[in-house]
mmCIF file of C-alpha atoms in Angstrom:
data_model
loop_
_atom_site.group_PDB
_atom_site.id
_atom_site.type_symbol
_atom_site.label_atom_id
_atom_site.label_comp_id
_atom_site.label_asym_id
_atom_site.label_seq_id
_atom_site.Cartn_x
_atom_site.Cartn_y
_atom_site.Cartn_z
ATOM 1 C CA MET A 1102 22.458 -9.509 4.992
ATOM 2 C CA SER A 1103 24.532 -10.398 1.796
ATOM 3 C CA LYS A 1104 21.963 -11.086 -1.165
ATOM 4 C CA GLN A 1105 22.618 -14.269 -3.294
ATOM 5 C CA GLU A 1106 20.422 -15.471 -6.407
ATOM 6 C CA TRP A 1107 18.589 -17.977 -5.258
ATOM 7 C CA ALA A 1108 17.606 -19.124 -8.624
ATOM 8 C CA PRO A 1109 17.862 -17.072 -12.091
ATOM 9 C CA GLY A 1110 15.576 -13.241 -10.857
ATOM 10 C CA LEU A 1111 15.123 -14.586 -7.539
ATOM 11 C CA GLU A 1112 17.398 -13.311 -4.638
ATOM 12 C CA VAL A 1113 17.834 -14.775 -0.822
ATOM 13 C CA GLN A 1114 19.731 -12.648 1.678
ATOM 14 C CA GLY A 1115 19.256 -13.870 5.642
ATOM 15 C CA ILE A 1116 17.313 -17.472 5.382
ATOM 16 C CA ASP A 1117 18.418 -20.361 4.839
ATOM 17 C CA PRO A 1118 15.665 -21.904 1.702
ATOM 18 C CA PRO A 1119 13.607 -24.580 1.127
ATOM 19 C CA LEU A 1120 11.655 -23.320 4.131
ATOM 20 C CA SER A 1121 8.326 -24.764 4.476
ATOM 21 C CA LEU A 1122 4.793 -23.639 4.299
ATOM 22 C CA GLY A 1123 3.929 -25.312 7.243
ATOM 23 C CA ASP A 1124 5.937 -22.832 9.425
ATOM 24 C CA PHE A 1125 3.749 -20.243 8.835
ATOM 25 C CA ARG A 1126 -0.026 -19.749 9.605
ATOM 26 C CA LEU A 1127 -0.778 -15.954 8.001
ATOM 27 C CA ILE A 1128 0.419 -14.410 4.612
ATOM 28 C CA ALA A 1129 -0.298 -11.281 3.730
ATOM 29 C CA PHE A 1130 -0.550 -9.328 0.458
ATOM 30 C CA ASP A 1131 -0.535 -5.878 -1.029
ATOM 31 C CA MET A 1132 -3.002 -5.449 -3.944
ATOM 32 C CA ASP A 1133 -1.887 -3.188 -6.395
ATOM 33 C CA SER A 1134 1.390 -3.854 -8.933
ATOM 34 C CA THR A 1135 1.554 -7.568 -6.077
ATOM 35 C CA LEU A 1136 -1.725 -9.479 -6.774
ATOM 36 C CA VAL A 1137 -2.856 -7.053 -9.649
ATOM 37 C CA THR A 1138 -0.654 -6.210 -12.183
ATOM 38 C CA SER A 1139 -2.101 -2.191 -12.323
ATOM 39 C CA GLU A 1140 -1.808 0.774 -9.638
ATOM 40 C CA CYS A 1141 -5.440 1.478 -9.878
ATOM 41 C CA VAL A 1142 -5.443 4.956 -8.751
ATOM 42 C CA ASP A 1143 -3.463 5.574 -11.667
ATOM 43 C CA GLU A 1144 -6.300 3.801 -13.961
ATOM 44 C CA ILE A 1145 -9.089 5.485 -12.613
ATOM 45 C CA ALA A 1146 -7.205 9.417 -13.300
ATOM 46 C CA ASP A 1147 -7.004 7.735 -16.987
ATOM 47 C CA VAL A 1148 -9.998 7.896 -17.210
ATOM 48 C CA VAL A 1149 -10.582 11.499 -16.213
ATOM 49 C CA GLY A 1150 -7.134 12.101 -18.466
ATOM 50 C CA LYS A 1151 -5.518 12.675 -15.797
ATOM 51 C CA LYS A 1152 -2.965 9.677 -15.431
ATOM 52 C CA ALA A 1153 0.654 10.982 -15.730
ATOM 53 C CA GLU A 1154 -0.671 13.799 -12.674
ATOM 54 C CA VAL A 1155 -1.498 10.905 -10.445
ATOM 55 C CA ALA A 1156 1.187 8.323 -11.101
ATOM 56 C CA ALA A 1157 3.711 11.108 -10.339
ATOM 57 C CA ILE A 1158 2.929 11.286 -7.228
ATOM 58 C CA THR A 1159 2.161 7.152 -7.253
ATOM 59 C CA GLU A 1160 5.470 6.543 -8.084
ATOM 60 C CA ALA A 1161 7.390 8.316 -5.462
ATOM 61 C CA ALA A 1162 5.307 7.240 -3.590
ATOM 62 C CA MET A 1163 6.346 3.731 -3.992
ATOM 63 C CA GLN A 1164 9.808 5.172 -4.329
ATOM 64 C CA GLY A 1165 10.129 6.518 -0.951
ATOM 65 C CA VAL A 1166 10.390 10.285 -2.645
ATOM 66 C CA ILE A 1167 7.247 10.735 -0.309
ATOM 67 C CA THR A 1168 7.335 10.447 2.830
ATOM 68 C CA ASP A 1169 3.344 11.229 3.518
ATOM 69 C CA TYR A 1170 1.744 8.744 1.739
ATOM 70 C CA LYS A 1171 -1.585 9.571 3.755
ATOM 71 C CA GLU A 1172 -0.679 13.290 1.459
ATOM 72 C CA SER A 1173 0.321 11.623 -0.942
ATOM 73 C CA LEU A 1174 -2.622 10.119 -1.419
ATOM 74 C CA ARG A 1175 -5.311 12.095 -0.609
ATOM 75 C CA GLN A 1176 -3.623 14.503 -3.569
ATOM 76 C CA ARG A 1177 -4.485 11.598 -5.560
ATOM 77 C CA VAL A 1178 -7.605 10.670 -4.810
ATOM 78 C CA ALA A 1179 -8.316 14.675 -4.796
ATOM 79 C CA LEU A 1180 -7.816 14.752 -8.366
ATOM 80 C CA LEU A 1181 -10.665 11.471 -8.865
ATOM 81 C CA LYS A 1182 -13.948 14.223 -8.237
ATOM 82 C CA GLY A 1183 -16.117 12.935 -10.442
ATOM 83 C CA VAL A 1184 -15.650 9.889 -11.211
ATOM 84 C CA ARG A 1185 -18.245 7.684 -11.532
ATOM 85 C CA LEU A 1186 -18.805 4.283 -10.579
ATOM 86 C CA GLU A 1187 -20.514 2.551 -13.450
ATOM 87 C CA GLN A 1188 -16.210 4.153 -14.700
ATOM 88 C CA LEU A 1189 -14.598 2.291 -11.678
ATOM 89 C CA GLU A 1190 -16.414 -0.473 -12.397
ATOM 90 C CA ALA A 1191 -14.743 -0.173 -16.044
ATOM 91 C CA VAL A 1192 -11.241 0.264 -15.279
ATOM 92 C CA TYR A 1193 -12.005 -3.246 -12.951
ATOM 93 C CA ASN A 1194 -13.143 -4.954 -15.273
ATOM 94 C CA ASP A 1195 -11.031 -4.361 -17.891
ATOM 95 C CA ARG A 1196 -8.574 -2.327 -16.303
ATOM 96 C CA VAL A 1197 -7.666 -5.060 -13.093
ATOM 97 C CA ARG A 1198 -5.614 -8.286 -13.533
ATOM 98 C CA LEU A 1199 -4.455 -11.081 -11.251
ATOM 99 C CA THR A 1200 -0.483 -11.382 -10.899
ATOM 100 C CA GLU A 1201 0.687 -13.967 -13.363
ATOM 101 C CA GLY A 1202 0.846 -17.099 -10.209
ATOM 102 C CA ALA A 1203 -1.021 -15.451 -7.661
ATOM 103 C CA GLU A 1204 -3.601 -17.589 -7.731
ATOM 104 C CA ARG A 1205 -1.634 -20.707 -7.726
ATOM 105 C CA LEU A 1206 0.789 -19.538 -4.958
ATOM 106 C CA VAL A 1207 -2.362 -18.230 -2.563
ATOM 107 C CA ALA A 1208 -4.239 -22.035 -3.577
ATOM 108 C CA ALA A 1209 -0.917 -23.537 -1.636
ATOM 109 C CA CYS A 1210 -0.698 -21.184 1.214
ATOM 110 C CA LYS A 1211 -4.423 -22.524 1.497
ATOM 111 C CA GLN A 1212 -3.732 -26.129 1.065
ATOM 112 C CA ALA A 1213 -0.892 -25.417 3.982
ATOM 113 C CA GLY A 1214 -3.437 -24.252 6.501
ATOM 114 C CA LEU A 1215 -2.341 -20.528 6.072
ATOM 115 C CA LYS A 1216 -4.909 -17.674 6.973
ATOM 116 C CA THR A 1217 -4.766 -14.614 3.843
ATOM 117 C CA ILE A 1218 -4.874 -10.705 4.461
ATOM 118 C CA LEU A 1219 -5.311 -8.260 2.162
ATOM 119 C CA VAL A 1220 -3.798 -5.151 3.123
ATOM 120 C CA SER A 1221 -3.464 -2.088 0.439
ATOM 121 C CA GLY A 1222 -3.090 1.280 0.119
ATOM 122 C CA GLY A 1223 -5.759 0.855 -2.736
ATOM 123 C CA PHE A 1224 -9.294 1.188 -2.361
ATOM 124 C CA THR A 1225 -11.835 -1.331 -0.813
ATOM 125 C CA PHE A 1226 -14.186 -1.116 -4.004
ATOM 126 C CA PHE A 1227 -11.421 -2.933 -6.230
ATOM 127 C CA THR A 1228 -10.684 -5.176 -2.857
ATOM 128 C CA ASP A 1229 -13.122 -6.245 -1.900
ATOM 129 C CA ARG A 1230 -13.676 -7.585 -5.381
ATOM 130 C CA ILE A 1231 -9.504 -9.022 -5.022
ATOM 131 C CA LYS A 1232 -10.648 -10.829 -1.438
ATOM 132 C CA ALA A 1233 -14.119 -12.466 -3.353
ATOM 133 C CA ARG A 1234 -12.197 -13.430 -6.918
ATOM 134 C CA LEU A 1235 -8.779 -15.218 -4.528
ATOM 135 C CA GLY A 1236 -11.097 -16.330 -1.606
ATOM 136 C CA LEU A 1237 -9.294 -14.438 0.469
ATOM 137 C CA ASP A 1238 -10.473 -14.565 4.483
ATOM 138 C CA PHE A 1239 -9.414 -11.095 5.406
ATOM 139 C CA SER A 1240 -8.607 -6.939 3.642
ATOM 140 C CA ARG A 1241 -8.116 -3.508 4.912
ATOM 141 C CA ALA A 1242 -7.856 -0.504 2.427
ATOM 142 C CA ASN A 1243 -9.305 2.426 2.198
ATOM 143 C CA LEU A 1244 -12.854 3.757 1.408
ATOM 144 C CA LEU A 1245 -14.273 6.187 -1.010
ATOM 145 C CA GLU A 1246 -16.395 8.508 -0.355
ATOM 146 C CA VAL A 1247 -19.597 8.707 -3.452
ATOM 147 C CA GLN A 1248 -22.460 11.175 -3.521
ATOM 148 C CA ASP A 1249 -24.849 10.424 -5.950
ATOM 149 C CA GLY A 1250 -22.813 7.814 -7.931
ATOM 150 C CA ALA A 1251 -19.774 9.204 -8.539
ATOM 151 C CA LEU A 1252 -16.504 9.911 -6.698
ATOM 152 C CA THR A 1253 -16.147 13.329 -3.886
ATOM 153 C CA GLY A 1254 -12.370 13.543 -3.402
ATOM 154 C CA ARG A 1255 -12.705 12.606 -0.936
ATOM 155 C CA LEU A 1256 -11.920 9.258 1.822
ATOM 156 C CA LEU A 1257 -13.590 7.981 4.197
ATOM 157 C CA ASP A 1258 -12.693 7.531 8.022
ATOM 158 C CA GLN A 1259 -13.200 4.001 8.776
ATOM 159 C CA SER A 1260 -12.963 2.005 12.303
ATOM 160 C CA TRP A 1261 -10.112 1.347 12.616
ATOM 161 C CA GLY A 1262 -9.009 4.805 11.040
ATOM 162 C CA ASP A 1263 -8.038 7.225 8.373
ATOM 163 C CA ILE A 1264 -5.808 5.964 5.782
ATOM 164 C CA CYS A 1265 -4.347 2.453 5.455
ATOM 165 C CA ASP A 1266 -0.811 3.161 4.757
ATOM 166 C CA GLY A 1267 1.944 1.348 6.022
ATOM 167 C CA GLU A 1268 1.892 1.628 9.771
ATOM 168 C CA GLU A 1269 -1.432 0.410 9.493
ATOM 169 C CA LYS A 1270 -0.618 -2.006 6.838
ATOM 170 C CA ARG A 1271 1.815 -3.572 9.646
ATOM 171 C CA LYS A 1272 -0.459 -2.703 12.704
ATOM 172 C CA ALA A 1273 -3.455 -4.796 10.504
ATOM 173 C CA VAL A 1274 -1.954 -8.147 10.800
ATOM 174 C CA LEU A 1275 0.267 -7.333 14.276
ATOM 175 C CA ASP A 1276 -2.893 -7.282 15.062
ATOM 176 C CA LEU A 1277 -4.674 -10.066 13.698
ATOM 177 C CA ALA A 1278 -1.669 -12.248 14.726
ATOM 178 C CA SER A 1279 -2.154 -11.772 17.905
ATOM 179 C CA LEU A 1280 -6.091 -12.715 17.503
ATOM 180 C CA MET A 1281 -4.954 -15.719 16.236
ATOM 181 C CA GLY A 1282 -2.318 -16.486 18.108
ATOM 182 C CA ILE A 1283 0.487 -16.910 16.033
ATOM 183 C CA SER A 1284 3.977 -15.103 16.452
ATOM 184 C CA PRO A 1285 4.888 -11.951 14.008
ATOM 185 C CA THR A 1286 8.016 -14.704 13.254
ATOM 186 C CA GLN A 1287 4.622 -16.960 11.732
ATOM 187 C CA VAL A 1288 3.424 -14.671 8.962
ATOM 188 C CA ILE A 1289 4.544 -13.676 5.107
ATOM 189 C CA ALA A 1290 4.502 -10.853 3.352
ATOM 190 C CA VAL A 1291 4.108 -10.310 0.053
ATOM 191 C CA GLY A 1292 4.946 -6.418 -1.604
ATOM 192 C CA ASP A 1293 6.759 -4.013 -3.550
ATOM 193 C CA GLY A 1294 6.465 -0.283 -2.549
ATOM 194 C CA ALA A 1295 7.915 1.298 0.479
ATOM 195 C CA ASN A 1296 4.381 1.612 2.343
ATOM 196 C CA ASP A 1297 5.201 -2.072 2.920
ATOM 197 C CA ILE A 1298 8.710 -2.002 4.068
ATOM 198 C CA PRO A 1299 6.960 -1.532 7.803
ATOM 199 C CA LEU A 1300 5.143 -4.504 7.345
ATOM 200 C CA MET A 1301 7.815 -6.472 5.931
ATOM 201 C CA GLN A 1302 10.938 -5.428 9.260
ATOM 202 C CA ALA A 1303 8.071 -7.073 11.400
ATOM 203 C CA VAL A 1304 7.441 -10.349 10.198
ATOM 204 C CA GLY A 1305 9.527 -13.659 9.503
ATOM 205 C CA LEU A 1306 9.361 -13.964 5.863
ATOM 206 C CA SER A 1307 9.434 -10.490 3.883
ATOM 207 C CA VAL A 1308 9.001 -11.353 -0.022
ATOM 208 C CA ALA A 1309 9.467 -8.150 -2.394
ATOM 209 C CA PHE A 1310 7.519 -8.781 -5.930
ATOM 210 C CA HIS A 1311 9.399 -6.797 -8.958
ATOM 211 C CA ALA A 1312 9.809 -4.453 -6.359
ATOM 212 C CA LYS A 1313 11.646 -0.426 -5.948
ATOM 213 C CA PRO A 1314 15.254 -1.220 -4.748
ATOM 214 C CA ARG A 1315 14.522 -0.057 -0.918
ATOM 215 C CA VAL A 1316 11.863 -2.645 -0.945
ATOM 216 C CA ARG A 1317 14.826 -5.060 -2.049
ATOM 217 C CA SER A 1318 17.111 -4.219 0.441
ATOM 218 C CA VAL A 1319 14.756 -5.096 3.227
ATOM 219 C CA ALA A 1320 13.054 -8.231 2.069
ATOM 220 C CA LYS A 1321 14.203 -11.835 2.422
ATOM 221 C CA VAL A 1322 12.860 -13.230 -0.696
ATOM 222 C CA ALA A 1323 13.480 -10.558 -3.644
ATOM 223 C CA ILE A 1324 11.296 -11.472 -6.758
ATOM 224 C CA ASN A 1325 12.845 -10.244 -9.897
ATOM 225 C CA GLN A 1326 11.549 -11.793 -12.504
ATOM 226 C CA GLY A 1327 8.578 -14.552 -12.954
ATOM 227 C CA GLY A 1328 5.364 -14.369 -11.181
ATOM 228 C CA LEU A 1329 4.217 -14.187 -6.928
ATOM 229 C CA ASP A 1330 4.757 -18.340 -7.716
ATOM 230 C CA ARG A 1331 7.871 -17.538 -7.503
ATOM 231 C CA LEU A 1332 7.942 -17.664 -4.012
ATOM 232 C CA LEU A 1333 6.960 -21.690 -3.941
ATOM 233 C CA GLU A 1334 10.680 -22.090 -5.376
ATOM 234 C CA VAL A 1335 12.295 -20.887 -1.410
ATOM 235 C CA THR A 1336 9.122 -22.907 0.126
ATOM 236 C CA ARG A 1337 8.136 -26.744 0.537
ATOM 237 C CA PRO A 1338 4.332 -27.751 0.968
ATOM 238 C CA ALA A 1339 3.769 -28.243 4.422
ATOM 239 C CA SER A 1340 4.534 -31.836 5.830
#
């Protein structure tokens, strides 16, 4: 597929805009550096003076240099041992900001009748709050183990498995699509990192947001400038 610039900072490939939002039934969002402007794990690490160390692992994982996402996450979480819940609350309140255009895009998708799911390699502490704030329908993320009000440096297994990596993101969204009785072609996926690629390759419309080169290369829409609501420039409202 060859990319073409649809508008300044907005590339498309393999599609013929404008697409109708009404042709889709589900939109899946990544959280860190997509729905929110920061990488939450890096911000937690900053609280305990380990941001550089954790951020280096995060960047390598998002670029796809570290191919074992689960191991990279375990390494980062281990460095967070001892962080207290009140410190996590402060990170959310002081450092986690919704990305420009996030609320407008979510509202437009809801207006068009789409269901919404947040699938993140981050943590439920943050995804639960973002889900509630944006009124999203579903979410899947990783659960930090807490003892005596502090992180243990470990993750807890959940009913669906151990860690939400790229493959789990793909599986969670496709399982939900199946339960909804819709085709993967009726799903939109929005993300920025290498762990979003398996999902992007499985759905009808893939959107790379200020993304790494590998992610832009596989996405049908690449938003390289501006906010998330720029997706609405290549879609039209449901009729």
